[in-house]
Short mmCIF file of C-alpha atoms (C1' of nucleotides) in Angstrom, two decimals:
data_model
loop_
_atom_site.label_atom_id
_atom_site.label_comp_id
_atom_site.label_asym_id
_atom_site.label_seq_id
_atom_site.Cartn_x
_atom_site.Cartn_y
_atom_site.Cartn_z
CA MET A 1 86.73 88.47 69.07
CA GLU A 2 85.61 90.31 72.32
CA ALA A 3 87.32 93.69 71.85
CA ASP A 4 86.44 94.39 68.08
CA LYS A 5 84.65 98.73 68.81
CA GLN A 6 87.11 98.37 71.64
CA LYS A 7 90.91 98.05 72.26
CA ASP A 8 91.74 95.18 74.23
CA GLU A 9 92.37 96.34 78.33
CA ILE A 10 95.08 93.42 79.10
CA PHE A 11 98.24 94.41 78.36
CA VAL A 12 100.64 90.49 77.37
CA ARG A 13 103.53 92.99 79.98
CA ASP A 14 102.73 93.40 83.06
CA CYS A 15 105.95 91.88 84.96
CA PRO A 16 105.60 91.71 88.95
CA ILE A 17 108.61 94.70 89.07
CA ARG A 18 106.35 97.12 86.54
CA ASN A 19 103.17 96.20 89.28
CA ILE A 20 104.77 96.99 91.63
CA LEU A 21 107.21 99.69 90.50
CA SER A 22 103.77 101.58 89.25
CA ARG A 23 102.11 101.16 93.13
CA ILE A 24 104.44 102.85 95.35
CA SER A 25 106.32 104.98 92.74
CA ASP A 26 103.40 107.95 92.11
CA LYS A 27 103.59 110.98 93.39
CA TRP A 28 102.53 111.18 97.33
CA SER A 29 102.80 106.99 98.24
CA ILE A 30 106.20 106.95 99.41
CA LEU A 31 105.88 110.38 100.89
CA VAL A 32 102.87 109.24 102.84
CA ILE A 33 104.72 105.39 104.00
CA PHE A 34 106.95 106.96 105.14
CA THR A 35 105.07 110.26 107.14
CA LEU A 36 103.37 106.95 108.85
CA GLU A 37 106.16 104.94 110.06
CA GLN A 38 107.62 108.37 112.17
CA THR A 39 104.23 108.39 113.04
CA ALA A 40 102.40 104.99 113.64
CA VAL A 41 99.02 106.04 113.78
CA MET A 42 97.66 108.96 111.77
CA ARG A 43 94.21 111.08 110.72
CA PHE A 44 93.18 112.21 108.27
CA GLY A 45 94.29 115.34 108.96
CA GLU A 46 97.37 115.05 110.68
CA LEU A 47 99.26 112.89 107.78
CA GLN A 48 97.42 116.57 105.02
CA ARG A 49 99.70 118.70 107.94
CA ALA A 50 102.25 116.62 107.90
CA ILE A 51 102.41 116.72 104.25
CA PRO A 52 101.28 120.21 103.07
CA ASP A 53 101.51 120.00 99.37
CA ILE A 54 98.90 116.83 98.72
CA SER A 55 95.33 117.80 98.53
CA GLN A 56 92.57 116.77 99.76
CA LYS A 57 92.01 114.19 96.88
CA MET A 58 95.66 113.21 96.38
CA LEU A 59 95.74 112.36 99.71
CA THR A 60 92.98 109.56 99.77
CA VAL A 61 93.34 108.37 96.09
CA THR A 62 96.75 107.38 98.08
CA LEU A 63 95.28 106.38 100.93
CA ARG A 64 92.31 103.84 98.89
CA THR A 65 95.30 102.70 96.86
CA LEU A 66 98.18 101.97 99.56
CA GLU A 67 94.89 100.38 101.85
CA GLN A 68 93.99 98.01 98.73
CA ASP A 69 97.03 96.93 98.26
CA GLY A 70 97.28 96.03 101.78
CA ILE A 71 100.19 98.62 103.36
CA VAL A 72 98.36 100.51 105.60
CA ASN A 73 95.22 100.34 107.31
CA ARG A 74 92.09 102.43 107.79
CA ARG A 75 90.07 102.34 110.77
CA VAL A 76 87.14 104.06 110.85
CA TYR A 77 85.47 104.80 114.91
CA ALA A 78 81.52 105.31 114.12
CA GLN A 79 80.96 108.60 115.38
CA ILE A 80 80.62 112.01 114.43
CA PRO A 81 82.86 113.83 114.05
CA PRO A 82 84.02 111.84 111.84
CA LYS A 83 87.26 109.95 113.31
CA VAL A 84 90.00 107.83 110.63
CA GLU A 85 93.27 106.79 111.60
CA TYR A 86 95.80 104.93 109.19
CA SER A 87 98.69 102.91 110.00
CA LEU A 88 101.03 100.61 108.14
CA THR A 89 99.76 97.19 107.91
CA SER A 90 102.80 94.63 108.76
CA ARG A 91 103.69 94.05 105.13
CA GLY A 92 104.32 98.54 104.75
CA GLN A 93 105.84 97.34 107.68
CA SER A 94 108.52 94.61 105.15
CA LEU A 95 108.94 97.42 102.68
CA LEU A 96 110.65 99.97 104.52
CA PRO A 97 113.49 98.20 104.92
CA ARG A 98 113.88 97.42 100.66
CA LEU A 99 113.06 102.07 100.11
CA ASN A 100 115.33 102.86 103.08
CA ALA A 101 118.49 100.28 100.80
CA LEU A 102 117.15 102.10 98.54
CA ILE A 103 116.59 105.61 99.14
CA ASP A 104 120.40 105.52 101.46
CA TRP A 105 121.54 104.62 97.08
CA ALA A 106 119.70 107.53 96.30
CA LYS A 107 121.74 109.92 98.69
CA GLU A 108 125.09 108.80 97.71
CA GLN A 109 124.32 109.59 94.25
CA MET A 110 122.45 112.61 94.35
CA ASP A 111 125.31 115.46 94.85
CA ALA A 112 126.88 113.64 91.87
CA ILE A 113 123.27 113.14 89.36
CA MET A 114 123.26 116.35 90.33
CA GLU A 115 126.68 117.65 88.66
CA ASP A 116 125.76 114.94 86.09
CA ARG A 117 122.79 116.63 85.55
CA ALA A 118 123.77 120.16 86.01
CA ARG A 119 124.19 121.54 82.27
CA SER A 120 121.28 119.81 81.57
CA GLY A 121 118.88 122.79 83.55
CA GLN A 122 117.77 121.12 86.11
CA LYS A 123 115.43 123.33 88.82
CA ALA A 124 116.81 121.22 92.68
CA SER A 125 115.87 123.56 95.43
CA ALA A 126 115.96 120.94 98.48
CA THR A 127 113.38 122.35 101.23
CA SER A 128 112.06 118.06 102.28
CA ILE A 129 109.75 117.89 104.33
CA ILE A 130 110.82 114.24 105.95
CA GLN A 131 114.21 114.84 107.69
CA TYR A 132 116.96 112.47 106.26
CA GLU A 133 118.96 112.81 110.09
CA MET B 1 109.88 139.42 92.54
CA GLU B 2 110.80 137.38 88.84
CA ALA B 3 108.51 135.52 88.86
CA ASP B 4 105.06 138.01 88.52
CA LYS B 5 103.62 136.71 84.65
CA GLN B 6 104.70 133.05 85.64
CA LYS B 7 104.23 130.53 88.16
CA ASP B 8 107.59 129.33 89.38
CA GLU B 9 109.10 126.89 88.18
CA ILE B 10 110.85 126.24 91.90
CA PHE B 11 108.59 123.99 93.60
CA VAL B 12 109.32 123.93 97.64
CA ARG B 13 109.49 120.30 97.76
CA ASP B 14 111.66 118.13 95.93
CA CYS B 15 112.73 115.76 98.18
CA PRO B 16 115.89 113.09 97.47
CA ILE B 17 113.42 110.35 97.55
CA ARG B 18 111.31 111.93 95.08
CA ASN B 19 114.30 112.75 92.47
CA ILE B 20 115.42 109.51 92.28
CA LEU B 21 112.60 107.61 92.68
CA SER B 22 111.19 110.15 89.12
CA ARG B 23 113.90 108.15 87.75
CA ILE B 24 113.63 105.10 87.39
CA SER B 25 110.39 104.68 87.99
CA ASP B 26 108.65 106.02 84.98
CA LYS B 27 107.63 103.24 83.00
CA TRP B 28 110.62 101.47 80.70
CA SER B 29 113.19 102.40 83.28
CA ILE B 30 113.71 99.41 85.31
CA LEU B 31 112.75 96.98 82.19
CA VAL B 32 116.07 98.08 80.61
CA ILE B 33 118.45 98.19 83.15
CA PHE B 34 117.70 94.36 84.71
CA THR B 35 117.99 93.97 80.13
CA LEU B 36 121.37 95.50 81.16
CA GLU B 37 121.95 92.87 83.78
CA GLN B 38 121.61 90.71 82.40
CA THR B 39 122.62 91.06 78.33
CA ALA B 40 125.71 93.45 79.63
CA VAL B 41 126.23 95.43 76.33
CA MET B 42 123.16 96.10 73.80
CA ARG B 43 123.53 97.15 71.01
CA PHE B 44 120.06 99.68 70.19
CA GLY B 45 118.28 97.30 68.57
CA GLU B 46 118.97 94.37 70.78
CA LEU B 47 117.70 96.75 73.32
CA GLN B 48 114.31 97.16 71.51
CA ARG B 49 114.18 93.64 70.77
CA ALA B 50 114.65 92.19 73.99
CA ILE B 51 111.55 94.64 75.23
CA PRO B 52 108.82 93.81 72.12
CA ASP B 53 106.13 96.63 74.02
CA ILE B 54 108.28 99.36 73.59
CA SER B 55 108.18 102.41 70.99
CA GLN B 56 112.17 103.36 69.18
CA LYS B 57 111.56 107.09 70.31
CA MET B 58 111.12 106.05 74.69
CA LEU B 59 113.47 103.84 74.20
CA THR B 60 115.41 106.89 73.17
CA VAL B 61 114.22 109.04 75.49
CA THR B 62 114.71 106.17 78.13
CA LEU B 63 118.54 106.16 77.62
CA ARG B 64 118.80 109.24 77.78
CA THR B 65 117.93 109.85 80.82
CA LEU B 66 119.66 107.47 81.97
CA GLU B 67 123.12 107.79 79.91
CA GLN B 68 121.97 112.14 82.24
CA ASP B 69 122.45 109.71 85.04
CA GLY B 70 125.02 107.95 85.05
CA ILE B 71 123.08 104.50 85.62
CA VAL B 72 124.03 103.20 81.22
CA ASN B 73 127.24 104.34 79.21
CA ARG B 74 126.19 105.50 75.72
CA ARG B 75 129.75 104.32 73.04
CA VAL B 76 128.94 105.28 69.63
CA TYR B 77 131.09 103.86 66.74
CA ALA B 78 131.47 106.11 63.71
CA GLN B 79 130.63 103.87 61.03
CA ILE B 80 128.20 103.92 58.53
CA PRO B 81 125.80 102.00 59.03
CA PRO B 82 125.56 103.28 62.86
CA LYS B 83 126.23 101.10 65.83
CA VAL B 84 125.80 102.31 69.29
CA GLU B 85 126.45 100.62 72.39
CA TYR B 86 125.03 100.56 75.72
CA SER B 87 125.68 99.02 78.98
CA LEU B 88 125.29 99.53 82.85
CA THR B 89 127.42 102.09 84.90
CA SER B 90 128.71 101.84 87.93
CA ARG B 91 127.25 103.74 89.19
CA GLY B 92 124.00 101.67 87.78
CA GLN B 93 125.22 98.40 88.99
CA SER B 94 126.05 99.69 92.18
CA LEU B 95 121.75 100.70 91.98
CA LEU B 96 121.20 96.91 90.40
CA PRO B 97 121.09 95.36 94.91
CA ARG B 98 119.39 97.75 96.53
CA LEU B 99 116.49 96.90 93.28
CA ASN B 100 116.89 93.44 93.34
CA ALA B 101 115.48 93.78 97.35
CA LEU B 102 112.31 95.90 96.19
CA ILE B 103 111.11 93.02 93.55
CA ASP B 104 112.39 90.19 95.68
CA TRP B 105 109.87 91.85 98.43
CA ALA B 106 107.83 92.75 95.53
CA LYS B 107 107.79 89.00 94.38
CA GLU B 108 106.57 88.05 97.99
CA GLN B 109 103.46 89.58 98.23
CA MET B 110 102.26 89.98 94.27
CA ASP B 111 100.40 86.53 94.80
CA ALA B 112 98.51 88.32 97.96
CA ILE B 113 98.05 91.35 97.16
CA MET B 114 96.81 90.28 93.78
CA GLU B 115 94.31 88.60 95.69
CA ASP B 116 93.13 91.54 98.18
CA ARG B 117 92.92 93.23 94.45
CA ALA B 118 90.60 91.09 92.61
CA ARG B 119 88.01 92.47 93.69
CA SER B 120 88.63 95.65 92.56
CA GLY B 121 88.34 94.43 88.91
CA GLN B 122 92.60 94.77 88.35
CA LYS B 123 93.61 92.73 85.54
CA ALA B 124 96.54 91.13 85.36
CA SER B 125 98.00 88.56 83.22
CA ALA B 126 102.01 88.17 84.08
CA THR B 127 103.56 87.34 80.89
CA SER B 128 107.04 88.64 82.29
CA ILE B 129 109.64 89.91 79.18
CA ILE B 130 112.22 89.17 81.88
CA GLN B 131 112.17 86.10 83.79
CA TYR B 132 112.42 85.41 87.81
CA GLU B 133 113.74 82.17 88.41
"C1'" DC C 1 120.38 100.88 62.35
"C1'" DT C 2 119.98 104.84 65.16
"C1'" DG C 3 117.45 108.13 65.51
"C1'" DA C 4 115.00 112.32 65.70
"C1'" DA C 5 110.33 115.77 64.93
"C1'" DT C 6 105.10 115.49 65.06
"C1'" DC C 7 100.65 114.74 66.97
"C1'" DC C 8 97.61 113.19 69.36
"C1'" DA C 9 95.47 110.33 73.21
"C1'" DT C 10 95.34 109.53 77.86
"C1'" DG C 11 95.85 109.43 82.89
"C1'" DA C 12 98.17 111.74 86.56
"C1'" DC C 13 97.16 115.44 89.68
"C1'" DG C 14 96.02 120.24 91.62
"C1'" DA C 15 91.58 123.54 92.37
"C1'" DT C 16 87.65 124.62 93.76
"C1'" DA C 17 83.08 123.07 95.60
"C1'" DC C 18 80.14 120.37 98.53
"C1'" DT C 19 78.67 116.95 101.56
"C1'" DG C 20 77.06 113.15 106.08
"C1'" DC D 1 86.71 115.49 110.14
"C1'" DA D 2 86.81 113.66 106.59
"C1'" DG D 3 85.92 112.99 102.58
"C1'" DT D 4 82.89 112.81 97.07
"C1'" DA D 5 82.48 115.27 92.90
"C1'" DT D 6 83.03 117.74 89.01
"C1'" DC D 7 85.93 120.05 86.05
"C1'" DG D 8 90.58 121.63 83.96
"C1'" DT D 9 95.85 121.70 83.41
"C1'" DC D 10 99.81 119.05 82.41
"C1'" DA D 11 103.16 116.11 81.72
"C1'" DT D 12 103.47 111.18 79.51
"C1'" DG D 13 104.35 108.24 75.94
"C1'" DG D 14 102.35 106.26 71.76
"C1'" DA D 15 102.12 106.68 66.32
"C1'" DT D 16 103.35 108.00 62.29
"C1'" DT D 17 107.17 109.71 59.84
"C1'" DC D 18 110.98 111.17 58.10
"C1'" DA D 19 116.78 112.09 58.36
"C1'" DG D 20 121.83 110.46 58.51
#
DNA sequence: CTGAATCCATGACGATACTG
DNA sequence: CAGTATCGTCATGGATTCAG
């Protein structure tokens, strides 16, 4: 009734799986989370240097979303020049083991998948930012 | 040297995490995987009925990708009308525990996240396709 | 029944410039 | 230093149509 002009923005299907996956499966969230795992507390500029490919905009957006989801803390110091520190919340830390389980699986399967995909014309240069032991 | 006209399509950063996440974090893959977990072998039409929101195109694309990654099997019966059955491969099944760990976490945190997000104007109708016990 | 092919809307993302 | 604002590009995915 109230949805005459525009479509209903409420979609019937949004299950927990999709909700959580959409939160961490964007382009940069995982990378930020793992970067913060290695260095518990980081300033904005540090994160940017640790993840060279990310733009300021996307780093900001990613951090804001992670903050909204209670995965990272954002601590602002009232000083000039500004100083803002980011760190994982306990919820963010509780996510790590699960994420690691998934990534371990990924590493196990990666070679095989790459071979399977070879004839599909898949690129794979392996310079990764985060070191996996 | 060979990249004069066009940009290099090879991006320096593609780490295993991103590679695997990008494979399962599209809109439908997870849903298909979990649907196939519940009913081991399903025909195309069954999958479509089990996931009402998905379009034929996206179901096809999703299944093709999952097949390329060795996560689902595709079995074609040479008959008219066509009959195609999909099922999880062993690799697909090995993914499930990890995925479940993540989803358990998601369920645990979901309520809290929703409350945190309330003031951000987040929609959340909870009619999910897959039942979580 | 199981797709393939096409067109198109949306939103994610990147580059750049500007600011307290 | 840590953002915000704006704009352009491109991939994702939905609707529709055609086909074996």
